[in-house]
Amino acid sequence: MSITVAVDAMGGDVGLKVTVPASIQFLSQHPDVNLILVGDAAAIEAQLTASDAPFGRIRVQHAAEVVGMDEAPQLALKNKKDSSMRVAINQVKDGVAQAAVSAGNTGALMATARFVLKTLPGIDRPAIAKMMPNMKGTSCVLDLGANVDCTPEQLLQFGIMGSELVTALGHKTNPSVGLLNIGSEDIKGNQVAKLAGELLKDSGLNYYGNVEGNDIYKGTVDVVVTDGFTGNVALKTSEGLAHMIAAFLREEFTRSWWTRLCAAAAMPVLKRFKARTDSRRYNGASLLGLRGIVVKSHGGTDALGFRFALEQAYEEARSNVIGHIADRVAYHIDNLKRPDEVETH
């Protein structure tokens, strides 16, 4: 089955100079994909012509406006109905595309996607989910910033959505789910965490229990569930640590002629290390819980990184992630315990 992905071609720090080359590279690897590039039609067509693009599998959809990277989400939603971001999401709503990808303003993308597509039945709020590398492969972590405060039921919904995403993308049956907490014991955490742990335990998911921050990179579980405040802090801390380690390595290997010589000898190992930790390979965060697939690319990524975001959208569409999430939530919805029905310890 052919899959069509709508691309917000104007979004991100660079826009067309990243999205168009990435789109062409992506098409060359997937003969079953068509793309809709949304934005300034004249500028897009000029960039496509200069890049010798396969026009037979690309359609250009004009949009007169662009959402700024620092624009207030509610203002973008209210005032820019013809933005490349919104028109791309409309392609999914109208059934023209199976997924949309944007490197634009995260808050505006979430607000627009939620307004246009709505949430799935049984899902209170969409969550931002991302595959993060660890010592065993990858783990899905959610929420990473969409919901600062969450109820126990919403954390359970995140667990269900994350489990289905890992099943579809990682081809894992019954992936393990952990709740991010300040300790592994059941008595740790605030009241919301304790109640969420009880709900997850009784959910039928492969619930491991509480996990701590270091478990994300140990690969202790396949899915790490948390609220958006904690998840975003963990994500940004991880990004900062990665940049610091890279800077330290550069400093030490360029400190003297001897360390430069050592660096040359260690170059094969350093290249493999860089490839394994290259954030571009993990670019693409899913806005889970919506009635359509929307993937957020990092605004400052290059063509390689944006191509991985396109890959994420493609795999979600090909695996019917939305259908699997909807079915799993519907199965659970009549069996969930309310917070006042859960015994606290």
mmCIF file of N, CA and C in Angstrom, residues 5-9 19 84-85 88-89 92 99-104 109 293-297 306 309-314:
data_model
loop_
_atom_site.group_PDB
_atom_site.id
_atom_site.type_symbol
_atom_site.label_atom_id
_atom_site.label_comp_id
_atom_site.label_asym_id
_atom_site.label_seq_id
_atom_site.Cartn_x
_atom_site.Cartn_y
_atom_site.Cartn_z
ATOM 1 N N VAL A 5 2.973 11.099 2.948
ATOM 2 C CA VAL A 5 3.364 11.884 4.111
ATOM 3 C C VAL A 5 3.342 13.363 3.740
ATOM 4 N N ALA A 6 2.673 14.168 4.557
ATOM 5 C CA ALA A 6 2.648 15.614 4.358
ATOM 6 C C ALA A 6 3.797 16.240 5.139
ATOM 7 N N VAL A 7 4.559 17.102 4.475
ATOM 8 C CA VAL A 7 5.750 17.706 5.078
ATOM 9 C C VAL A 7 5.564 19.219 5.189
ATOM 10 N N ASP A 8 5.710 19.717 6.405
ATOM 11 C CA ASP A 8 5.764 21.163 6.604
ATOM 12 C C ASP A 8 7.144 21.614 6.109
ATOM 13 N N ALA A 9 7.200 22.010 4.848
ATOM 14 C CA ALA A 9 8.495 22.288 4.218
ATOM 15 C C ALA A 9 9.144 23.567 4.730
ATOM 16 N N THR A 19 14.477 20.531 4.572
ATOM 17 C CA THR A 19 13.335 19.655 4.320
ATOM 18 C C THR A 19 13.316 19.083 2.909
ATOM 19 N N SER A 84 1.957 26.689 6.800
ATOM 20 C CA SER A 84 2.414 25.408 6.249
ATOM 21 C C SER A 84 2.203 24.290 7.268
ATOM 22 N N MET A 85 2.351 24.597 8.536
ATOM 23 C CA MET A 85 2.141 23.602 9.591
ATOM 24 C C MET A 85 0.698 23.117 9.615
ATOM 25 N N ALA A 88 -0.412 21.204 6.446
ATOM 26 C CA ALA A 88 0.135 19.847 6.439
ATOM 27 C C ALA A 88 -0.704 18.924 7.316
ATOM 28 N N ILE A 89 -1.090 19.402 8.503
ATOM 29 C CA ILE A 89 -1.919 18.595 9.401
ATOM 30 C C ILE A 89 -3.305 18.383 8.806
ATOM 31 N N VAL A 92 -3.721 15.293 6.778
ATOM 32 C CA VAL A 92 -3.990 14.075 7.537
ATOM 33 C C VAL A 92 -5.462 14.008 7.923
ATOM 34 N N ALA A 99 0.278 10.716 7.398
ATOM 35 C CA ALA A 99 1.108 11.270 8.470
ATOM 36 C C ALA A 99 1.579 12.658 8.076
ATOM 37 N N ALA A 100 1.935 13.460 9.079
ATOM 38 C CA ALA A 100 2.490 14.794 8.848
ATOM 39 C C ALA A 100 3.764 14.940 9.670
ATOM 40 N N VAL A 101 4.749 15.650 9.100
ATOM 41 C CA VAL A 101 6.029 15.866 9.770
ATOM 42 C C VAL A 101 6.352 17.353 9.729
ATOM 43 N N SER A 102 6.790 17.890 10.870
ATOM 44 C CA SER A 102 7.160 19.300 10.945
ATOM 45 C C SER A 102 8.337 19.483 11.878
ATOM 46 N N ALA A 103 9.227 20.404 11.513
ATOM 47 C CA ALA A 103 10.331 20.802 12.388
ATOM 48 C C ALA A 103 10.034 22.149 13.028
ATOM 49 N N GLY A 104 8.788 22.575 12.960
ATOM 50 C CA GLY A 104 8.399 23.891 13.450
ATOM 51 C C GLY A 104 8.219 23.960 14.955
ATOM 52 N N LEU A 109 2.752 23.301 17.105
ATOM 53 C CA LEU A 109 2.436 22.030 16.441
ATOM 54 C C LEU A 109 1.487 21.205 17.298
ATOM 55 N N ILE A 293 -1.362 10.664 12.611
ATOM 56 C CA ILE A 293 0.062 10.613 12.937
ATOM 57 C C ILE A 293 0.707 11.961 12.673
ATOM 58 N N VAL A 294 1.350 12.506 13.704
ATOM 59 C CA VAL A 294 2.109 13.748 13.584
ATOM 60 C C VAL A 294 3.461 13.531 14.256
ATOM 61 N N VAL A 295 4.539 13.824 13.537
ATOM 62 C CA VAL A 295 5.884 13.644 14.066
ATOM 63 C C VAL A 295 6.586 14.993 14.094
ATOM 64 N N LYS A 296 7.195 15.301 15.230
ATOM 65 C CA LYS A 296 7.935 16.548 15.408
ATOM 66 C C LYS A 296 9.426 16.300 15.242
ATOM 67 N N SER A 297 10.025 17.001 14.295
ATOM 68 C CA SER A 297 11.469 16.954 14.115
ATOM 69 C C SER A 297 12.106 18.082 14.911
ATOM 70 N N PHE A 306 16.304 15.180 9.652
ATOM 71 C CA PHE A 306 14.921 15.309 9.203
ATOM 72 C C PHE A 306 14.473 14.041 8.469
ATOM 73 N N ALA A 309 13.179 11.664 10.912
ATOM 74 C CA ALA A 309 11.822 12.015 11.342
ATOM 75 C C ALA A 309 10.801 11.519 10.322
ATOM 76 N N LEU A 310 11.135 11.636 9.039
ATOM 77 C CA LEU A 310 10.262 11.097 7.992
ATOM 78 C C LEU A 310 10.145 9.576 8.114
ATOM 79 N N GLU A 311 11.257 8.930 8.442
ATOM 80 C CA GLU A 311 11.249 7.480 8.642
ATOM 81 C C GLU A 311 10.308 7.093 9.782
ATOM 82 N N GLN A 312 10.329 7.884 10.841
ATOM 83 C CA GLN A 312 9.463 7.613 11.985
ATOM 84 C C GLN A 312 7.998 7.682 11.570
ATOM 85 N N ALA A 313 7.638 8.727 10.832
ATOM 86 C CA ALA A 313 6.257 8.877 10.375
ATOM 87 C C ALA A 313 5.857 7.730 9.455
ATOM 88 N N TYR A 314 6.756 7.357 8.563
ATOM 89 C CA TYR A 314 6.496 6.265 7.623
ATOM 90 C C TYR A 314 6.239 4.953 8.355
#
